[in-house]
mmCIF file of C-alpha atoms in Angstrom:
data_model
loop_
_atom_site.group_PDB
_atom_site.id
_atom_site.type_symbol
_atom_site.label_atom_id
_atom_site.label_comp_id
_atom_site.label_asym_id
_atom_site.label_seq_id
_atom_site.Cartn_x
_atom_site.Cartn_y
_atom_site.Cartn_z
ATOM 1 C CA MET K 1 35.882 227.717 -88.337
ATOM 2 C CA SER K 2 33.127 225.194 -88.565
ATOM 3 C CA ASP K 3 33.884 221.804 -90.114
ATOM 4 C CA GLN K 4 30.401 221.673 -91.694
ATOM 5 C CA GLN K 5 30.412 221.828 -95.480
ATOM 6 C CA PRO K 6 27.627 223.494 -97.364
ATOM 7 C CA SER K 7 25.061 221.060 -98.787
ATOM 8 C CA ARG K 8 25.692 220.081 -102.365
ATOM 9 C CA ARG K 9 22.030 219.114 -103.021
ATOM 10 C CA PRO K 10 20.315 221.482 -105.357
ATOM 11 C CA PRO K 11 17.348 223.239 -103.913
ATOM 12 C CA SER K 12 14.153 221.270 -104.451
ATOM 13 C CA ALA K 13 11.900 222.516 -107.180
ATOM 14 C CA PRO K 14 8.716 224.146 -106.014
ATOM 15 C CA ARG K 15 5.650 221.864 -106.151
ATOM 16 C CA ARG K 16 3.444 222.427 -109.104
ATOM 17 C CA GLY K 17 -0.316 222.010 -109.187
ATOM 18 C CA PRO K 18 -2.139 220.841 -112.295
ATOM 19 C CA PRO K 19 -1.913 223.225 -115.202
ATOM 20 C CA ARG K 20 -4.514 225.912 -115.000
ATOM 21 C CA LEU K 21 -6.144 224.812 -118.255
ATOM 22 C CA LEU K 22 -6.320 221.130 -117.251
ATOM 23 C CA ILE K 23 -9.080 221.453 -114.642
ATOM 24 C CA PRO K 24 -11.659 223.058 -116.939
ATOM 25 C CA LEU K 25 -10.748 220.568 -119.677
ATOM 26 C CA VAL K 26 -11.329 217.621 -117.343
ATOM 27 C CA PHE K 27 -14.582 219.171 -116.128
ATOM 28 C CA ALA K 28 -15.721 219.700 -119.710
ATOM 29 C CA GLY K 29 -14.861 216.088 -120.523
ATOM 30 C CA VAL K 30 -16.932 214.828 -117.609
ATOM 31 C CA LEU K 31 -19.857 216.958 -118.714
ATOM 32 C CA ALA K 32 -19.521 215.712 -122.279
ATOM 33 C CA ALA K 33 -19.457 212.089 -121.130
ATOM 34 C CA TYR K 34 -22.498 212.707 -118.953
ATOM 35 C CA GLY K 35 -24.281 214.308 -121.892
ATOM 36 C CA LEU K 36 -23.452 211.432 -124.205
ATOM 37 C CA LEU K 37 -24.748 208.909 -121.677
ATOM 38 C CA PHE K 38 -27.833 210.620 -120.302
ATOM 39 C CA LEU K 39 -28.902 213.478 -122.558
ATOM 40 C CA PRO K 40 -30.270 211.301 -125.396
ATOM 41 C CA ALA K 41 -32.467 209.347 -122.973
ATOM 42 C CA GLN K 42 -33.696 212.527 -121.282
ATOM 43 C CA MET K 43 -34.416 214.267 -124.567
ATOM 44 C CA ALA K 44 -36.180 211.183 -125.916
ATOM 45 C CA ALA K 45 -38.358 210.929 -122.789
ATOM 46 C CA TRP K 46 -39.275 214.606 -122.994
ATOM 47 C CA ARG K 47 -40.176 214.496 -126.685
ATOM 48 C CA LEU K 48 -42.134 211.272 -126.162
ATOM 49 C CA ALA K 49 -44.272 212.988 -123.522
ATOM 50 C CA VAL K 50 -44.865 215.821 -126.005
ATOM 51 C CA ALA K 51 -45.783 213.334 -128.750
ATOM 52 C CA ARG K 52 -48.313 211.641 -126.497
ATOM 53 C CA ARG K 53 -49.985 214.941 -125.628
ATOM 54 C CA GLN K 54 -50.150 215.846 -129.314
ATOM 55 C CA ALA K 55 -51.613 212.450 -130.205
ATOM 56 C CA ALA K 56 -54.204 212.797 -127.424
ATOM 57 C CA ALA K 57 -55.146 216.175 -128.939
ATOM 58 C CA GLU K 58 -55.375 214.481 -132.379
ATOM 59 C CA ASP K 59 -52.655 216.735 -133.775
ATOM 60 C CA TRP K 60 -51.329 213.903 -135.922
ATOM 61 C CA PRO K 61 -48.649 215.762 -137.966
ATOM 62 C CA ALA K 62 -47.126 217.307 -134.835
ATOM 63 C CA ALA K 63 -47.217 213.962 -133.019
ATOM 64 C CA LEU K 64 -45.402 212.240 -135.883
ATOM 65 C CA ALA K 65 -42.780 214.993 -135.989
ATOM 66 C CA SER K 66 -42.186 214.619 -132.246
ATOM 67 C CA VAL K 67 -41.934 210.835 -132.556
ATOM 68 C CA ASP K 68 -39.336 211.227 -135.296
ATOM 69 C CA GLU K 69 -37.321 213.425 -132.928
ATOM 70 C CA VAL K 70 -37.553 210.739 -130.240
ATOM 71 C CA LEU K 71 -36.315 208.105 -132.669
ATOM 72 C CA ALA K 72 -33.465 210.372 -133.751
ATOM 73 C CA TRP K 73 -32.296 210.350 -130.127
ATOM 74 C CA ASP K 74 -33.155 206.695 -129.488
ATOM 75 C CA ARG K 75 -34.001 204.545 -132.497
ATOM 76 C CA ARG K 76 -34.838 201.568 -130.236
ATOM 77 C CA ASN K 77 -37.547 203.442 -128.328
ATOM 78 C CA VAL K 78 -40.405 200.932 -128.406
ATOM 79 C CA GLU K 79 -42.941 203.292 -126.824
ATOM 80 C CA ALA K 80 -42.300 205.917 -129.500
ATOM 81 C CA LEU K 81 -42.824 203.325 -132.222
ATOM 82 C CA HIS K 82 -46.140 202.328 -130.637
ATOM 83 C CA VAL K 83 -47.240 205.973 -130.667
ATOM 84 C CA LYS K 84 -46.228 206.203 -134.324
ATOM 85 C CA ILE K 85 -48.174 203.059 -135.197
ATOM 86 C CA GLY K 86 -51.218 204.354 -133.338
ATOM 87 C CA VAL K 87 -51.121 207.712 -135.121
ATOM 88 C CA HIS K 88 -50.891 206.047 -138.533
ATOM 89 C CA MET K 89 -53.825 203.826 -137.581
ATOM 90 C CA GLN K 90 -55.875 206.866 -136.588
ATOM 91 C CA GLN K 91 -55.007 208.454 -139.917
ATOM 92 C CA GLY K 92 -56.080 205.300 -141.737
ATOM 93 C CA ASP K 93 -52.612 204.893 -143.231
ATOM 94 C CA LEU K 94 -52.261 201.152 -142.708
ATOM 95 C CA ASP K 95 -49.202 200.807 -144.956
ATOM 96 C CA ALA K 96 -47.327 203.405 -142.896
ATOM 97 C CA ALA K 97 -48.377 201.595 -139.713
ATOM 98 C CA LEU K 98 -46.981 198.337 -141.098
ATOM 99 C CA ARG K 99 -43.700 200.060 -141.975
ATOM 100 C CA ALA K 100 -43.448 201.377 -138.412
ATOM 101 C CA ILE K 101 -44.027 197.843 -137.138
ATOM 102 C CA ASP K 102 -41.207 196.607 -139.375
ATOM 103 C CA ASP K 103 -38.987 199.265 -137.764
ATOM 104 C CA GLY K 104 -39.962 197.899 -134.369
ATOM 105 C CA LEU K 105 -39.256 194.299 -135.333
ATOM 106 C CA ALA K 106 -35.820 195.374 -136.559
ATOM 107 C CA VAL K 107 -34.838 196.330 -132.988
ATOM 108 C CA ALA K 108 -36.944 193.937 -130.860
ATOM 109 C CA ASP K 109 -36.551 190.216 -130.291
ATOM 110 C CA PRO K 110 -39.753 188.597 -131.668
ATOM 111 C CA ALA K 111 -40.105 186.532 -128.474
ATOM 112 C CA SER K 112 -39.810 189.567 -126.173
ATOM 113 C CA ASP K 113 -42.866 191.407 -124.874
ATOM 114 C CA ALA K 114 -42.110 194.216 -127.331
ATOM 115 C CA GLY K 115 -41.684 191.803 -130.233
ATOM 116 C CA LEU K 116 -44.914 189.954 -129.473
ATOM 117 C CA GLY K 117 -46.671 193.311 -129.239
ATOM 118 C CA PHE K 118 -45.440 194.400 -132.659
ATOM 119 C CA LEU K 119 -46.349 191.064 -134.265
ATOM 120 C CA THR K 120 -49.811 191.153 -132.672
ATOM 121 C CA GLN K 121 -50.405 194.669 -133.991
ATOM 122 C CA ARG K 122 -49.246 193.527 -137.417
ATOM 123 C CA VAL K 123 -51.856 190.760 -137.471
ATOM 124 C CA GLU K 124 -54.599 193.182 -136.407
ATOM 125 C CA ILE K 125 -53.655 195.687 -139.111
ATOM 126 C CA LEU K 126 -53.481 193.013 -141.809
ATOM 127 C CA GLN K 127 -56.946 191.834 -140.828
ATOM 128 C CA ARG K 128 -58.259 195.390 -140.866
ATOM 129 C CA ALA K 129 -56.777 195.765 -144.360
ATOM 130 C CA GLN K 130 -58.696 192.631 -145.425
ATOM 131 C CA ARG K 131 -55.408 190.801 -146.019
ATOM 132 C CA HIS K 132 -56.777 187.730 -144.301
ATOM 133 C CA ALA K 133 -54.338 185.103 -145.592
ATOM 134 C CA GLU K 134 -51.393 187.178 -144.344
ATOM 135 C CA ALA K 135 -53.151 187.771 -141.025
ATOM 136 C CA ILE K 136 -53.721 184.041 -140.508
ATOM 137 C CA LYS K 137 -50.085 183.341 -141.367
ATOM 138 C CA GLY K 138 -48.910 186.035 -138.934
ATOM 139 C CA ALA K 139 -51.143 184.693 -136.158
ATOM 140 C CA GLY K 140 -49.707 181.235 -136.782
ATOM 141 C CA GLN K 141 -46.199 182.650 -136.495
ATOM 142 C CA LEU K 142 -47.073 184.050 -133.061
ATOM 143 C CA VAL K 143 -48.328 180.642 -131.925
ATOM 144 C CA GLU K 144 -45.101 178.971 -133.062
ATOM 145 C CA ILE K 145 -42.949 181.580 -131.284
ATOM 146 C CA CYS K 146 -44.877 180.993 -128.066
ATOM 147 C CA LYS K 147 -44.635 177.220 -128.402
ATOM 148 C CA ALA K 148 -40.858 177.564 -128.678
ATOM 149 C CA SER K 149 -40.062 180.137 -126.004
ATOM 150 C CA ARG K 150 -43.127 181.906 -124.544
ATOM 151 C CA ARG K 151 -45.398 179.229 -123.103
ATOM 152 C CA ASP K 152 -46.849 181.863 -120.770
ATOM 153 C CA GLU K 153 -48.489 183.544 -123.784
ATOM 154 C CA LEU K 154 -49.425 180.421 -125.770
ATOM 155 C CA MET K 155 -53.133 180.197 -124.897
ATOM 156 C CA ARG K 156 -53.661 183.872 -125.636
ATOM 157 C CA MET K 157 -52.004 183.517 -129.038
ATOM 158 C CA ILE K 158 -53.999 180.389 -129.895
ATOM 159 C CA ASN K 159 -57.144 182.351 -129.060
ATOM 160 C CA GLN K 160 -55.984 185.236 -131.224
ATOM 161 C CA ARG K 161 -55.297 182.952 -134.191
ATOM 162 C CA ALA K 162 -58.713 181.330 -133.774
ATOM 163 C CA TYR K 163 -60.403 184.728 -133.811
ATOM 164 C CA VAL K 164 -58.383 185.784 -136.866
ATOM 165 C CA VAL K 165 -59.537 182.612 -138.651
ATOM 166 C CA ALA K 166 -63.147 183.266 -137.611
ATOM 167 C CA ARG K 167 -63.082 186.822 -138.951
ATOM 168 C CA ALA K 168 -61.489 185.582 -142.165
ATOM 169 C CA ALA K 169 -64.230 182.950 -142.436
ATOM 170 C CA ALA K 170 -66.845 185.671 -141.986
ATOM 171 C CA ALA K 171 -65.276 187.371 -145.023
ATOM 172 C CA LYS K 172 -65.244 184.000 -146.844
ATOM 173 C CA SER K 173 -61.434 184.074 -146.811
ATOM 174 C CA ALA K 174 -60.685 181.031 -144.650
ATOM 175 C CA SER K 175 -60.888 177.375 -145.611
ATOM 176 C CA ARG K 176 -62.934 174.814 -143.722
ATOM 177 C CA LYS K 177 -59.663 173.068 -142.837
ATOM 178 C CA GLU K 178 -58.350 176.256 -141.189
ATOM 179 C CA VAL K 179 -61.581 176.620 -139.226
ATOM 180 C CA LEU K 180 -61.530 173.013 -137.989
ATOM 181 C CA GLU K 181 -57.842 173.193 -137.036
ATOM 182 C CA ALA K 182 -58.483 176.371 -135.058
ATOM 183 C CA LEU K 183 -61.446 174.694 -133.333
ATOM 184 C CA ALA K 184 -59.269 171.748 -132.306
ATOM 185 C CA ASP K 185 -56.653 174.119 -130.882
ATOM 186 C CA MET K 186 -59.306 175.990 -128.885
ATOM 187 C CA ALA K 187 -60.690 172.713 -127.515
ATOM 188 C CA ALA K 188 -57.186 171.981 -126.184
ATOM 189 C CA VAL K 189 -57.086 175.459 -124.629
ATOM 190 C CA PHE K 190 -60.360 174.792 -122.795
ATOM 191 C CA GLN K 191 -58.980 171.508 -121.478
ATOM 192 C CA ARG K 192 -55.948 173.365 -120.119
ATOM 193 C CA LEU K 193 -58.161 176.064 -118.587
ATOM 194 C CA ARG K 194 -60.270 173.447 -116.809
ATOM 195 C CA LEU K 195 -57.157 171.847 -115.342
ATOM 196 C CA ASP K 196 -55.755 175.222 -114.257
ATOM 197 C CA SER K 197 -59.086 176.269 -112.734
ATOM 198 C CA ALA K 198 -59.334 173.005 -110.809
ATOM 199 C CA ALA K 199 -55.833 173.535 -109.434
ATOM 200 C CA ALA K 200 -56.653 177.144 -108.496
ATOM 201 C CA ALA K 201 -59.864 176.049 -106.760
ATOM 202 C CA GLN K 202 -57.883 173.637 -104.594
ATOM 203 C CA GLN K 203 -55.600 176.509 -103.591
ATOM 204 C CA GLY K 204 -58.414 178.745 -102.425
ATOM 205 C CA GLY K 205 -60.357 180.015 -105.430
ATOM 206 C CA VAL K 206 -60.291 180.923 -109.100
ATOM 207 C CA PRO K 207 -59.268 184.569 -109.735
ATOM 208 C CA LEU K 208 -61.603 186.817 -111.705
ATOM 209 C CA ASP K 209 -58.953 187.242 -114.394
ATOM 210 C CA ARG K 210 -59.200 183.526 -115.149
ATOM 211 C CA TRP K 211 -62.989 183.756 -115.417
ATOM 212 C CA LEU K 212 -62.653 186.684 -117.808
ATOM 213 C CA GLU K 213 -60.230 184.637 -119.896
ATOM 214 C CA GLU K 214 -62.656 181.732 -120.048
ATOM 215 C CA ALA K 215 -65.534 183.965 -121.164
ATOM 216 C CA MET K 216 -63.381 185.521 -123.899
ATOM 217 C CA TYR K 217 -62.146 182.150 -125.133
ATOM 218 C CA LEU K 218 -65.675 180.722 -125.100
ATOM 219 C CA ASP K 219 -66.808 183.611 -127.303
ATOM 220 C CA THR K 220 -64.024 182.861 -129.808
ATOM 221 C CA PHE K 221 -64.789 179.129 -129.761
ATOM 222 C CA ALA K 222 -68.502 179.748 -130.315
ATOM 223 C CA TYR K 223 -67.858 182.184 -133.156
ATOM 224 C CA LEU K 224 -65.644 179.613 -134.882
ATOM 225 C CA ARG K 225 -68.322 176.934 -134.506
ATOM 226 C CA LEU K 226 -70.641 179.162 -136.484
ATOM 227 C CA PHE K 227 -68.350 178.865 -139.526
ATOM 228 C CA ALA K 228 -67.876 175.135 -139.027
ATOM 229 C CA GLY K 229 -71.622 174.731 -139.594
ATOM 230 C CA GLN K 230 -72.313 174.101 -135.882
ATOM 231 C CA ARG K 231 -74.851 176.899 -135.625
ATOM 232 C CA GLU K 232 -77.056 175.702 -132.769
ATOM 233 C CA ALA K 233 -73.995 174.791 -130.701
ATOM 234 C CA ALA K 234 -72.484 178.197 -131.483
ATOM 235 C CA LEU K 235 -75.616 179.953 -130.251
ATOM 236 C CA ARG K 236 -75.652 177.878 -127.048
ATOM 237 C CA ASP K 237 -71.990 178.696 -126.354
ATOM 238 C CA LEU K 238 -72.539 182.402 -126.983
ATOM 239 C CA SER K 239 -75.464 182.380 -124.553
ATOM 240 C CA ARG K 240 -73.192 180.641 -122.034
ATOM 241 C CA ALA K 241 -70.513 183.298 -122.574
ATOM 242 C CA GLU K 242 -73.067 186.042 -121.929
ATOM 243 C CA ALA K 243 -74.302 184.289 -118.777
ATOM 244 C CA TRP K 244 -70.689 183.854 -117.694
ATOM 245 C CA CYS K 245 -70.221 187.635 -117.950
ATOM 246 C CA ASP K 246 -73.317 188.145 -115.769
ATOM 247 C CA LEU K 247 -71.853 185.795 -113.162
ATOM 248 C CA ILE K 248 -68.460 187.510 -113.224
ATOM 249 C CA GLU K 249 -70.049 190.929 -112.644
ATOM 250 C CA SER K 250 -72.225 189.571 -109.845
ATOM 251 C CA VAL K 251 -69.271 187.952 -108.088
ATOM 252 C CA ALA K 252 -67.148 191.091 -108.468
ATOM 253 C CA GLU K 253 -69.851 193.344 -107.007
ATOM 254 C CA SER K 254 -70.626 191.064 -104.054
ATOM 255 C CA ALA K 255 -67.045 190.079 -103.243
ATOM 256 C CA PRO K 256 -65.471 191.199 -99.958
ATOM 257 C CA THR K 257 -63.580 194.460 -100.230
ATOM 258 C CA THR K 258 -60.233 192.672 -100.217
ATOM 259 C CA ASN K 259 -61.225 190.613 -103.280
ATOM 260 C CA LYS K 260 -62.873 193.345 -105.342
ATOM 261 C CA PRO K 261 -61.175 194.683 -108.476
ATOM 262 C CA THR K 262 -59.019 197.639 -107.456
ATOM 263 C CA ASP K 263 -60.822 199.926 -109.930
ATOM 264 C CA MET K 264 -64.490 198.979 -110.300
ATOM 265 C CA ALA K 265 -65.130 201.621 -112.965
ATOM 266 C CA GLN K 266 -62.330 200.226 -115.098
ATOM 267 C CA PHE K 267 -63.582 196.688 -114.449
ATOM 268 C CA GLN K 268 -67.069 197.635 -115.630
ATOM 269 C CA ARG K 269 -65.636 199.208 -118.787
ATOM 270 C CA GLN K 270 -63.706 196.005 -119.389
ATOM 271 C CA MET K 271 -66.904 193.990 -119.020
ATOM 272 C CA ARG K 272 -68.747 196.218 -121.504
ATOM 273 C CA GLN K 273 -65.898 195.769 -123.976
ATOM 274 C CA MET K 274 -66.095 192.012 -123.501
ATOM 275 C CA ARG K 275 -69.864 191.859 -123.918
ATOM 276 C CA ALA K 276 -69.912 193.841 -127.172
ATOM 277 C CA PRO K 277 -68.403 191.142 -129.437
ATOM 278 C CA ILE K 278 -70.411 188.409 -127.692
ATOM 279 C CA LEU K 279 -73.654 190.219 -128.486
ATOM 280 C CA ARG K 280 -72.502 190.918 -132.040
ATOM 281 C CA HIS K 281 -71.543 187.289 -132.623
ATOM 282 C CA ARG K 282 -74.825 186.114 -131.088
ATOM 283 C CA ALA K 283 -76.737 188.298 -133.531
ATOM 284 C CA GLU K 284 -74.763 186.759 -136.407
ATOM 285 C CA ALA K 285 -75.533 183.271 -135.113
ATOM 286 C CA LEU K 286 -79.252 184.033 -134.890
ATOM 287 C CA ALA K 287 -79.242 185.457 -138.409
ATOM 288 C CA SER K 288 -77.336 182.453 -139.743
ATOM 289 C CA LEU K 289 -79.980 180.028 -138.543
ATOM 290 C CA GLY K 290 -82.212 181.366 -141.294
ATOM 291 C CA ASN K 291 -79.866 182.068 -144.206
ATOM 292 C CA PHE K 292 -76.458 180.444 -143.622
ATOM 293 C CA ASP K 293 -74.994 178.794 -146.712
ATOM 294 C CA ASP K 294 -72.792 175.753 -146.001
#
């Protein structure tokens, strides 16, 4: 007989795989998580594209409905809010546009690009609604925000406030003090531009964008001077702004290929848009020389 004893260990249990129902449940969970993370953004992007096409076709009710769907998926969608504001503006519903801007400011930091954009639109709409005092206050708020945390946008916002004051003065809704303060601010802007242009010239040339800025700011400054009673000076500055535009176009057209604007057609449209207010303001200055009341 053999001395070996039978093993007392129980037979090992057969290995088990995951329960049959577990795999589809895990797969479904992964899909659900993916949907929660990515589906809202994808749906919002799709509906936003639809809203833009509808707005381009001037189907305002459909565009607004699509924008509302976008915001249901993503309430912080800044681009959708801009479409909504634009549609309300096209419809002439300025109050609705202002409400949409308030929605945007509720989700955007005022000092961010989005926040500055909403606040700038708000000022433009208030001015269009002839609510000049509110527009001037809003433009001043933008200047203060930029002084505190957006120095890169400060000159542009000072120029905007000056133009808002000038338009209010044209509607006899701005005080002489507001006009003179805006003029002083613009004089400081020109001093800064001269310093920046001198520095750029030492480094190899002043870019066309800077020249365009100077022409635009000179137009604003001249228009303000009109309402400060400086009519002849205003007319001289407006003529200078127009001549500056001629020079910019000449330089752009004769520049070497590497220095030309990348899209000349777009550049020419931009120049036409810049010339239009200069010519309009020049006509006002000429008219004021005969019948301006101090």
